[in-house]
GROMACS .gro file of N, CA and C in nm:
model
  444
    1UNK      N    1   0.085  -0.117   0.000
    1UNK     CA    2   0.000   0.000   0.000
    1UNK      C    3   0.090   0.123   0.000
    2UNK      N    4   0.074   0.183  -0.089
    2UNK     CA    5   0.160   0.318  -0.093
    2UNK      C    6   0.103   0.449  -0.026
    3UNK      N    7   0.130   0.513   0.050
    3UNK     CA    8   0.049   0.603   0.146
    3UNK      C    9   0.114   0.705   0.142
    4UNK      N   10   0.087   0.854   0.192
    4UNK     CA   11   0.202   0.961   0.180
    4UNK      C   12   0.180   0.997   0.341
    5UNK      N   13   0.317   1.034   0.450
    5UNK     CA   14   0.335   1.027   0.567
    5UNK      C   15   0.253   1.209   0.620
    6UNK      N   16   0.144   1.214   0.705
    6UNK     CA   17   0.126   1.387   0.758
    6UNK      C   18   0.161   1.397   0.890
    7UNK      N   19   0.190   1.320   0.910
    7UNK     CA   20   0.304   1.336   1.044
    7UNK      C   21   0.448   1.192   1.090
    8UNK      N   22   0.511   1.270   1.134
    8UNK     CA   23   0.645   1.204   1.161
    8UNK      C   24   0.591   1.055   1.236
    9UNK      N   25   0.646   0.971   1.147
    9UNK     CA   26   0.615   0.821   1.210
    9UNK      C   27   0.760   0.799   1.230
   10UNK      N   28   0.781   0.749   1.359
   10UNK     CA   29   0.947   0.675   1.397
   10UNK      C   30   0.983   0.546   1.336
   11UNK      N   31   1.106   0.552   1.268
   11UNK     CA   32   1.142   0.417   1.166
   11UNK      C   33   1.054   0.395   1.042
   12UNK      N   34   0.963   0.533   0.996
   12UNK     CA   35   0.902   0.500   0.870
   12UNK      C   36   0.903   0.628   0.792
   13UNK      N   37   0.906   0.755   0.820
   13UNK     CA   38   0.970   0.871   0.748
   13UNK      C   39   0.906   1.006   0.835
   14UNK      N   40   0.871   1.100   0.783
   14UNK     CA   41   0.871   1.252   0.806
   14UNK      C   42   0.754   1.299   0.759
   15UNK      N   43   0.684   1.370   0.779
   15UNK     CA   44   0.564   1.462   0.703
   15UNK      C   45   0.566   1.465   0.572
   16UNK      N   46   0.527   1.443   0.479
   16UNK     CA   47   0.522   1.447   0.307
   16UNK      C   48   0.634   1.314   0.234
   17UNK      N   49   0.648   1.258   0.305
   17UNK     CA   50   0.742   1.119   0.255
   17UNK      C   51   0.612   1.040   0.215
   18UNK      N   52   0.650   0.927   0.041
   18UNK     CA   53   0.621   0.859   0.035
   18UNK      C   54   0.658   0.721   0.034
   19UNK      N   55   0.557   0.679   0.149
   19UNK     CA   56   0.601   0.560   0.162
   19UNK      C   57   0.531   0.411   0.102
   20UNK      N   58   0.570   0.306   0.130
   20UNK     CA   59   0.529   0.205   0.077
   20UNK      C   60   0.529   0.093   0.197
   21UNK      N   61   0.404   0.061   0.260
   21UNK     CA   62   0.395   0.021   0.359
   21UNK      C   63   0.271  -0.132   0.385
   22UNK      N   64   0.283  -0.241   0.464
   22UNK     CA   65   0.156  -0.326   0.433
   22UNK      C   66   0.030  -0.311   0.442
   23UNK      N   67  -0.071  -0.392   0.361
   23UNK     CA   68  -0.225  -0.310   0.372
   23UNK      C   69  -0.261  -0.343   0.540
   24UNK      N   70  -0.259  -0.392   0.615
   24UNK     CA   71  -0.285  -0.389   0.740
   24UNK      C   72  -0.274  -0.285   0.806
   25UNK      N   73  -0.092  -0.243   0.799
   25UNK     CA   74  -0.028  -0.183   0.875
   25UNK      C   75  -0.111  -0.027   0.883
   26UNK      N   76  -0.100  -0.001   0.720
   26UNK     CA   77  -0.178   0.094   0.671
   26UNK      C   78  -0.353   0.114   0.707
   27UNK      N   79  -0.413   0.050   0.676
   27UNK     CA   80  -0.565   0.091   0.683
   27UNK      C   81  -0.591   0.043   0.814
   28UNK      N   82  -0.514  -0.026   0.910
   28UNK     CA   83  -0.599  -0.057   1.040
   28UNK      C   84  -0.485   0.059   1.158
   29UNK      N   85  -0.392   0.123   1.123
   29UNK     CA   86  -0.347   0.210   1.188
   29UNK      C   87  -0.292   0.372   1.139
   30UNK      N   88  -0.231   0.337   1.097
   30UNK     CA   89  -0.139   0.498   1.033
   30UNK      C   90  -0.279   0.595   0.946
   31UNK      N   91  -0.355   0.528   0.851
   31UNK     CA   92  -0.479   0.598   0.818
   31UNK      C   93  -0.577   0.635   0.924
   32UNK      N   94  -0.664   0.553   1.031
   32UNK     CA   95  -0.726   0.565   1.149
   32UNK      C   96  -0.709   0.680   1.225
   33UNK      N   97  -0.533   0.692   1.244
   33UNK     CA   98  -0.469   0.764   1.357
   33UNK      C   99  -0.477   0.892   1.275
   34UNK      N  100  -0.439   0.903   1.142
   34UNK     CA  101  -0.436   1.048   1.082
   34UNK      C  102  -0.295   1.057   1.084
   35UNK      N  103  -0.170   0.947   1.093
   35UNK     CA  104  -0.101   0.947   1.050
   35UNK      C  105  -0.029   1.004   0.912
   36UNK      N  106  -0.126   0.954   0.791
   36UNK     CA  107  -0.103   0.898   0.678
   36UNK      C  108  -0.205   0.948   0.627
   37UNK      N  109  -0.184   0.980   0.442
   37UNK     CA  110  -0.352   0.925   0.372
   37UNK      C  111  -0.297   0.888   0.291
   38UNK      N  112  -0.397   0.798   0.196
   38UNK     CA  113  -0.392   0.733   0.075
   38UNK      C  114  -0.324   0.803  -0.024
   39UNK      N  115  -0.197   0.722  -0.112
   39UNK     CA  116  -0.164   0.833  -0.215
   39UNK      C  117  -0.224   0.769  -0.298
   40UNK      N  118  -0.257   0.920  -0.420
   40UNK     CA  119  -0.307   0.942  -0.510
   40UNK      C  120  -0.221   1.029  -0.595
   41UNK      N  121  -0.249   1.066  -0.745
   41UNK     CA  122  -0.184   1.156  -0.807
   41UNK      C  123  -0.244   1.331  -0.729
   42UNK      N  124  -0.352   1.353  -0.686
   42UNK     CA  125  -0.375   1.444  -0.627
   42UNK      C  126  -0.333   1.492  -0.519
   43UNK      N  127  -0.274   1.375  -0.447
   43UNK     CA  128  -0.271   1.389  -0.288
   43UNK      C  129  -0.121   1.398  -0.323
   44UNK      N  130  -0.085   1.363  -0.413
   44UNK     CA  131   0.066   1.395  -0.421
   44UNK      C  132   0.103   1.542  -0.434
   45UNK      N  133   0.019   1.574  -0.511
   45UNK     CA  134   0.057   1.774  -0.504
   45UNK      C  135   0.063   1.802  -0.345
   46UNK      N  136  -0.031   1.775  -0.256
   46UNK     CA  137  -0.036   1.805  -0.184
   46UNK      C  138   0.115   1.806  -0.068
   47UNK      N  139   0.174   1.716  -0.127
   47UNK     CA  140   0.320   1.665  -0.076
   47UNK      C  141   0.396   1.838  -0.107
   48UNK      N  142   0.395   1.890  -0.173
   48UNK     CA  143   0.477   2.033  -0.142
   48UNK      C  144   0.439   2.131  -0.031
   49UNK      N  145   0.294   2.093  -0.019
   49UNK     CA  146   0.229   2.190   0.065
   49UNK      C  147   0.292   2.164   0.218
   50UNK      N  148   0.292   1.981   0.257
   50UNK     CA  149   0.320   1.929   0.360
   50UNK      C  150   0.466   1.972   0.388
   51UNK      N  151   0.548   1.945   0.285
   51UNK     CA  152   0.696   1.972   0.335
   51UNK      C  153   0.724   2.098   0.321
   52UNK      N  154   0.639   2.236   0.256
   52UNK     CA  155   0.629   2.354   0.305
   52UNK      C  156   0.628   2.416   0.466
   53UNK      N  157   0.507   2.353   0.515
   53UNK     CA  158   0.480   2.378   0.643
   53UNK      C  159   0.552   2.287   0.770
   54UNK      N  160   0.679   2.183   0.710
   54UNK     CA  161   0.745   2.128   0.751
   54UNK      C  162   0.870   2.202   0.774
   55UNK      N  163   0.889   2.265   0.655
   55UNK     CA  164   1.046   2.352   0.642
   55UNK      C  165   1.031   2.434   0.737
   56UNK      N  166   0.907   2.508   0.759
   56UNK     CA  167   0.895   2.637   0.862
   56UNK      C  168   0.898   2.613   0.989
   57UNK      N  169   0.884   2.495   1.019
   57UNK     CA  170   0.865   2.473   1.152
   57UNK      C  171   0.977   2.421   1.218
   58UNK      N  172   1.045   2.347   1.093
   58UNK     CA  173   1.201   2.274   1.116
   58UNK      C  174   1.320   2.362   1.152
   59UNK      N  175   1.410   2.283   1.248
   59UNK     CA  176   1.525   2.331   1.239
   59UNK      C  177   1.585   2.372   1.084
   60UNK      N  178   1.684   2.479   1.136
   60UNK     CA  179   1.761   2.497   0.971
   60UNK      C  180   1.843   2.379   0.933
   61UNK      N  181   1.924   2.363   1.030
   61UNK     CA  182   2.044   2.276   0.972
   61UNK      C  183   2.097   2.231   1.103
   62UNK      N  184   2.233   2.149   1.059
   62UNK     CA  185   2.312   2.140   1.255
   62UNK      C  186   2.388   2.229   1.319
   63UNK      N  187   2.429   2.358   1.228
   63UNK     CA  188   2.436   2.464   1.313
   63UNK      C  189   2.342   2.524   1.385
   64UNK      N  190   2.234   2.539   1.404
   64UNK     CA  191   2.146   2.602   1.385
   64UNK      C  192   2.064   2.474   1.533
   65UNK      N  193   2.075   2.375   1.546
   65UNK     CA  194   2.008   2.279   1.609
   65UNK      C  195   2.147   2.313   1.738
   66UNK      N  196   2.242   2.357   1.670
   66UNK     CA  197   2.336   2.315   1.788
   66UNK      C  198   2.341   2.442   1.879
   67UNK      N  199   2.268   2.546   1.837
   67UNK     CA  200   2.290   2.639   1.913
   67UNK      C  201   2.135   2.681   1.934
   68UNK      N  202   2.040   2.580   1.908
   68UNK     CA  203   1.960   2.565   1.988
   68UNK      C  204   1.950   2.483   2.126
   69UNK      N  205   2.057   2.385   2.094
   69UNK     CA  206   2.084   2.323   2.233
   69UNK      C  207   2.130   2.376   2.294
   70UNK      N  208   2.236   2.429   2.307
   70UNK     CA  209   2.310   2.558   2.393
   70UNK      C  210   2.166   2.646   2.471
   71UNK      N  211   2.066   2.681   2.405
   71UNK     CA  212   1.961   2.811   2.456
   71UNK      C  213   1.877   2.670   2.617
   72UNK      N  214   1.884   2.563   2.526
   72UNK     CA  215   1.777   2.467   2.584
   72UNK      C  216   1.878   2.414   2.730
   73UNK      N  217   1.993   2.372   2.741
   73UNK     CA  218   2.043   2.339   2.825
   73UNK      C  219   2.098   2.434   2.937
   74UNK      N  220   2.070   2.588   2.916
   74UNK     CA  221   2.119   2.653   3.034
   74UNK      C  222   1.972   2.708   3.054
   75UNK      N  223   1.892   2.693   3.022
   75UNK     CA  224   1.740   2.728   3.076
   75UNK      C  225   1.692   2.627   3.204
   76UNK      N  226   1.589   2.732   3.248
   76UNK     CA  227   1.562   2.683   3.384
   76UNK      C  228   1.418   2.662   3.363
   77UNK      N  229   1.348   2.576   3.338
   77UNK     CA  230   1.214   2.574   3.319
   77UNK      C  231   1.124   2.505   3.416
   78UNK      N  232   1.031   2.575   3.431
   78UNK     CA  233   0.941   2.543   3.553
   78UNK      C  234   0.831   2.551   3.532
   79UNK      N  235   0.722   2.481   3.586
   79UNK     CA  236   0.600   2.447   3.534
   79UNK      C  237   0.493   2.435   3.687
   80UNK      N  238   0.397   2.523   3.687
   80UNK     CA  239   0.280   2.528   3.755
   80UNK      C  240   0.201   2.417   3.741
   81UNK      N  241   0.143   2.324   3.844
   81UNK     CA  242   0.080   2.227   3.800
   81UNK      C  243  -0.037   2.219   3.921
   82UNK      N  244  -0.185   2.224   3.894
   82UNK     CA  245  -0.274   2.163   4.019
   82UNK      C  246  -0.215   2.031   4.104
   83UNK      N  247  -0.197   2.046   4.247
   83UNK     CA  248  -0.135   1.922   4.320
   83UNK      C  249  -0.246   1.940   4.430
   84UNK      N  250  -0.248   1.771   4.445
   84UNK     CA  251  -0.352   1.790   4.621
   84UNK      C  252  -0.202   1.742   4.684
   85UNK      N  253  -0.245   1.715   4.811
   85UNK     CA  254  -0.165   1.657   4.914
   85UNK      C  255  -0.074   1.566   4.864
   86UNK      N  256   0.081   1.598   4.927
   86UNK     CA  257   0.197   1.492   4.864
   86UNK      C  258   0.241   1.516   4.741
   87UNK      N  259   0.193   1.607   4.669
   87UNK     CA  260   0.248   1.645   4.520
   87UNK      C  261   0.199   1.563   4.418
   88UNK      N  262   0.107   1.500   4.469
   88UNK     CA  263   0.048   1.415   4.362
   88UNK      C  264  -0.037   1.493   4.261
   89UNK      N  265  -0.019   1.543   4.106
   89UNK     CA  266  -0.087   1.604   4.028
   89UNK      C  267  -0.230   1.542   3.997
   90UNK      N  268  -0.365   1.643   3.969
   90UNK     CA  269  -0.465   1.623   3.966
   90UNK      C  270  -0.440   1.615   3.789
   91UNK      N  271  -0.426   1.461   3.719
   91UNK     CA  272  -0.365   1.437   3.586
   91UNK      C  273  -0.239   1.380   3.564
   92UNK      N  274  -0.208   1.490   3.481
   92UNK     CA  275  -0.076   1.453   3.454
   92UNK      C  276  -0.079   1.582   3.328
   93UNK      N  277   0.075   1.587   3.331
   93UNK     CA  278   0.188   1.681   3.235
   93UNK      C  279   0.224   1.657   3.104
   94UNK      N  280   0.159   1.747   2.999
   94UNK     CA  281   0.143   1.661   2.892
   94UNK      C  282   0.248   1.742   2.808
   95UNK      N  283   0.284   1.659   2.689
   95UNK     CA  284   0.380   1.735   2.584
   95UNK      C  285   0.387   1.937   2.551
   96UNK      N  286   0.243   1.941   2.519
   96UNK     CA  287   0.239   2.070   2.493
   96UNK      C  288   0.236   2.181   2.618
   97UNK      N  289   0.192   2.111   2.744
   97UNK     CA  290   0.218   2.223   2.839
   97UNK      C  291   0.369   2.239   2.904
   98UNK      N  292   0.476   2.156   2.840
   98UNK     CA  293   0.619   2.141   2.869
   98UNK      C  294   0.645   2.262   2.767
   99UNK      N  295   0.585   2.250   2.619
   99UNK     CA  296   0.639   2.312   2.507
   99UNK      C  297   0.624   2.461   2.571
  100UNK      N  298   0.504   2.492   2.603
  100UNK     CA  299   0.461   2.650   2.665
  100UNK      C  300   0.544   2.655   2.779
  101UNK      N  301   0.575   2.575   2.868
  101UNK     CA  302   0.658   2.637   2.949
  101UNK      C  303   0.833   2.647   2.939
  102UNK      N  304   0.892   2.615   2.804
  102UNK     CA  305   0.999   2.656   2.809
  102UNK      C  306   0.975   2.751   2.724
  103UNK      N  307   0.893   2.797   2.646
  103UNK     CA  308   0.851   2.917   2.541
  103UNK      C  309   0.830   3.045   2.661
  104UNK      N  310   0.773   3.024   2.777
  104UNK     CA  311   0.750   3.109   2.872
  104UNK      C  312   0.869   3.124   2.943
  105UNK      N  313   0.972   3.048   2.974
  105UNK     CA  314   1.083   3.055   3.043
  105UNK      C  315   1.182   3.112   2.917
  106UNK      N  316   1.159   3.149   2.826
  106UNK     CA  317   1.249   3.240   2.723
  106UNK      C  318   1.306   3.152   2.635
  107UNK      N  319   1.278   3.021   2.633
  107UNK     CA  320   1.359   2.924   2.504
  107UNK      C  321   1.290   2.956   2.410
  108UNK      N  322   1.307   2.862   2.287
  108UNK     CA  323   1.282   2.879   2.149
  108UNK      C  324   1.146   2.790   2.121
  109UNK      N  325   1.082   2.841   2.023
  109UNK     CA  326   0.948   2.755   1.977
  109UNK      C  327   0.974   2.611   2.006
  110UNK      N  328   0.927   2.488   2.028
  110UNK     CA  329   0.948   2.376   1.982
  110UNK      C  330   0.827   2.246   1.954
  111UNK      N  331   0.889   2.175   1.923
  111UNK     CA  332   0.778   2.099   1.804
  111UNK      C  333   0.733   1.968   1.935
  112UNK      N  334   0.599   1.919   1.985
  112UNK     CA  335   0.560   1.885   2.101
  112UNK      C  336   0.591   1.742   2.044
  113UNK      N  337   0.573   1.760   1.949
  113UNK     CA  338   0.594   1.557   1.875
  113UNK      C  339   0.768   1.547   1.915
  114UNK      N  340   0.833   1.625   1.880
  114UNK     CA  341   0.981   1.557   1.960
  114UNK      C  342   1.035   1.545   2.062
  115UNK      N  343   0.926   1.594   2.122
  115UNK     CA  344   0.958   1.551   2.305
  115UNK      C  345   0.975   1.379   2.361
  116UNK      N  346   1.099   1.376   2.400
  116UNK     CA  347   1.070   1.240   2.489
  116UNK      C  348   1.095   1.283   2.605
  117UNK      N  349   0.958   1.257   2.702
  117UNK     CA  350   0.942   1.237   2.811
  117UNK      C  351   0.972   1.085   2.926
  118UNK      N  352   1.004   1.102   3.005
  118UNK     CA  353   1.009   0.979   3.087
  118UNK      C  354   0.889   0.921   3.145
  119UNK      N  355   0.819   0.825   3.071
  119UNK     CA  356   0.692   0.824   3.118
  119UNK      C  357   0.584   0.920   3.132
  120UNK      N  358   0.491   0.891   3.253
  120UNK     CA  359   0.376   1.014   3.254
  120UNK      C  360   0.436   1.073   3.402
  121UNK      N  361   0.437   1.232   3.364
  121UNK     CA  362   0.486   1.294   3.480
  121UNK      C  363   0.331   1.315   3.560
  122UNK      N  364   0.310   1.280   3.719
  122UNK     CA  365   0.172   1.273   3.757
  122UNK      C  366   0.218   1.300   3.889
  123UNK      N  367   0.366   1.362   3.954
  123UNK     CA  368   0.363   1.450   4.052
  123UNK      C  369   0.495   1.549   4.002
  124UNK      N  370   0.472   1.605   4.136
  124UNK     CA  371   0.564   1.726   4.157
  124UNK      C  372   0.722   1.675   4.127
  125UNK      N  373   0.849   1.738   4.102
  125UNK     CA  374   0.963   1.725   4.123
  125UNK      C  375   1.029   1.757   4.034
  126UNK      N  376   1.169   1.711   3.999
  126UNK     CA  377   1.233   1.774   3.824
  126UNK      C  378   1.245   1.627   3.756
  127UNK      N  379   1.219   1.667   3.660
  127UNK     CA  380   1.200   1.553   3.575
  127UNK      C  381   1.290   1.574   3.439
  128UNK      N  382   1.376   1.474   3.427
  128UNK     CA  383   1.449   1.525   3.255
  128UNK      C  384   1.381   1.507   3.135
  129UNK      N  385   1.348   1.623   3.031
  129UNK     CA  386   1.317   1.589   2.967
  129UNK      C  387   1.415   1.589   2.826
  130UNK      N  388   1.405   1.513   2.710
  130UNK     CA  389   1.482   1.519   2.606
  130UNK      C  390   1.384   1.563   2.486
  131UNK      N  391   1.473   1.639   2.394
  131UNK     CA  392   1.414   1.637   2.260
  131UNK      C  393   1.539   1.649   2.123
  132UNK      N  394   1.449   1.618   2.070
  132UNK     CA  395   1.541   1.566   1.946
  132UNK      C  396   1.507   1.677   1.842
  133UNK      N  397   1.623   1.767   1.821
  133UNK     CA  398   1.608   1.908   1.740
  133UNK      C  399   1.652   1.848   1.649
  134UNK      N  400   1.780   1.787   1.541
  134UNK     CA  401   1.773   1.737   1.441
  134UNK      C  402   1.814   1.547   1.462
  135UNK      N  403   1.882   1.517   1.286
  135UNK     CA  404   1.885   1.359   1.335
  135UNK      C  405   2.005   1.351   1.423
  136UNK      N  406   2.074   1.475   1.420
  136UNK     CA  407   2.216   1.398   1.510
  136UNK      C  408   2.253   1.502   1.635
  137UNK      N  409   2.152   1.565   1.644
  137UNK     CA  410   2.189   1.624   1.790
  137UNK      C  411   2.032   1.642   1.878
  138UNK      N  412   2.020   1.579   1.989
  138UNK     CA  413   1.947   1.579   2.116
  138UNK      C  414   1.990   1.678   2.192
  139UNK      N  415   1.871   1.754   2.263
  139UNK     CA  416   1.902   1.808   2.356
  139UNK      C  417   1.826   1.808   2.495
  140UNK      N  418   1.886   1.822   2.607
  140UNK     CA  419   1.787   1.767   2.682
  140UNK      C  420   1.784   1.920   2.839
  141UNK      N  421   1.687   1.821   2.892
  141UNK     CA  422   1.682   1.986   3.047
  141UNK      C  423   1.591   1.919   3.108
  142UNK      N  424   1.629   1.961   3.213
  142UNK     CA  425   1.543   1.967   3.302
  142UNK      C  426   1.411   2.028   3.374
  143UNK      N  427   1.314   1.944   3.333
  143UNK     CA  428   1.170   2.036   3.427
  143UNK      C  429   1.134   2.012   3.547
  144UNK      N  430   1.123   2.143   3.590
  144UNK     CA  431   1.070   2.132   3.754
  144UNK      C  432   0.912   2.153   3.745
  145UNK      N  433   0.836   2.076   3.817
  145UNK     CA  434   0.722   2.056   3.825
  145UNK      C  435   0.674   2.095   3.949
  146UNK      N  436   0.594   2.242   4.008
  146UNK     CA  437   0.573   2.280   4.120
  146UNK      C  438   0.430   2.279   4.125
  147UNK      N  439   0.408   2.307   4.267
  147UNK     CA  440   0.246   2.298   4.269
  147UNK      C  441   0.214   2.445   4.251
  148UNK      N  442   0.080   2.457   4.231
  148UNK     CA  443   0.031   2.600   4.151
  148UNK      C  444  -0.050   2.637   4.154
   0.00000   0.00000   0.00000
């Protein structure tokens, strides 16, 4: 099944990649999820549009990733979170409210899909988080998770 990728799948390509993948794999997941859609000769134009709004959002290059790590690793980021008793969070700490709070602590935009988190953060404390600015440089920091 040949499909074209609208968001970053790990070990299968990038936003506007076409790929070639099994009919299972394809119509009972990556289509469902909104992964993926069906290629077509139409949906293929659409492939400039995708890696348009890919370029803008992307790092430039590995200069450019590397001195975004530099901004990300001397930042101090801290995060307000509802806690009852013991620091136990009412939830949990999700990708995009990490992204807003190093955007609020003065770092740089970043993309919530490249966050790796350690599990589900669901109390108080610092927690490391990593993200992956291009393919060959990670950068990582630390979040403090306070009650709020």
């Amino acid at each position: 099944m040949k499909i074209i990728l609208t968001q970053e799948v790990s070990g299968l390509g990038a936003p506007g990649d076409i790929v070639e993948v099994k009919n299972g794999y394809g119509r009972n997941y990556l289509l469902p999820q909104g992964f993926a859609i069906v290629w077509t000769k139409g949906a293929e134009k659409q492939v400039t549009v995708i890696k348009r709004a890919r370029s803008a959002r992307e790092i430039r290059d590995l200069d450019h990733a590397t001195e975004v790590k530099g901004q990300l690793e001397g930042l101090k980021v801290s995060l307000k979170a509802r806690a009852g008793d013991g620091g136990r969070l009412f939830g949990s700490v999700t990708s995009a409210e990490i992204v807003d709070a190093v955007k609020a602590a003065g770092g740089p935009v970043l993309d919530r899909r490249r966050l790796e988190v350690p599990g589900h953060i669901k109390s108080t404390g610092s927690y490391p988080v990593k993200i992956k600015l291009h393919p060959e440089v990670t950068a990582s920091f630390n979040l403090n998770v306070v009650q709020g």
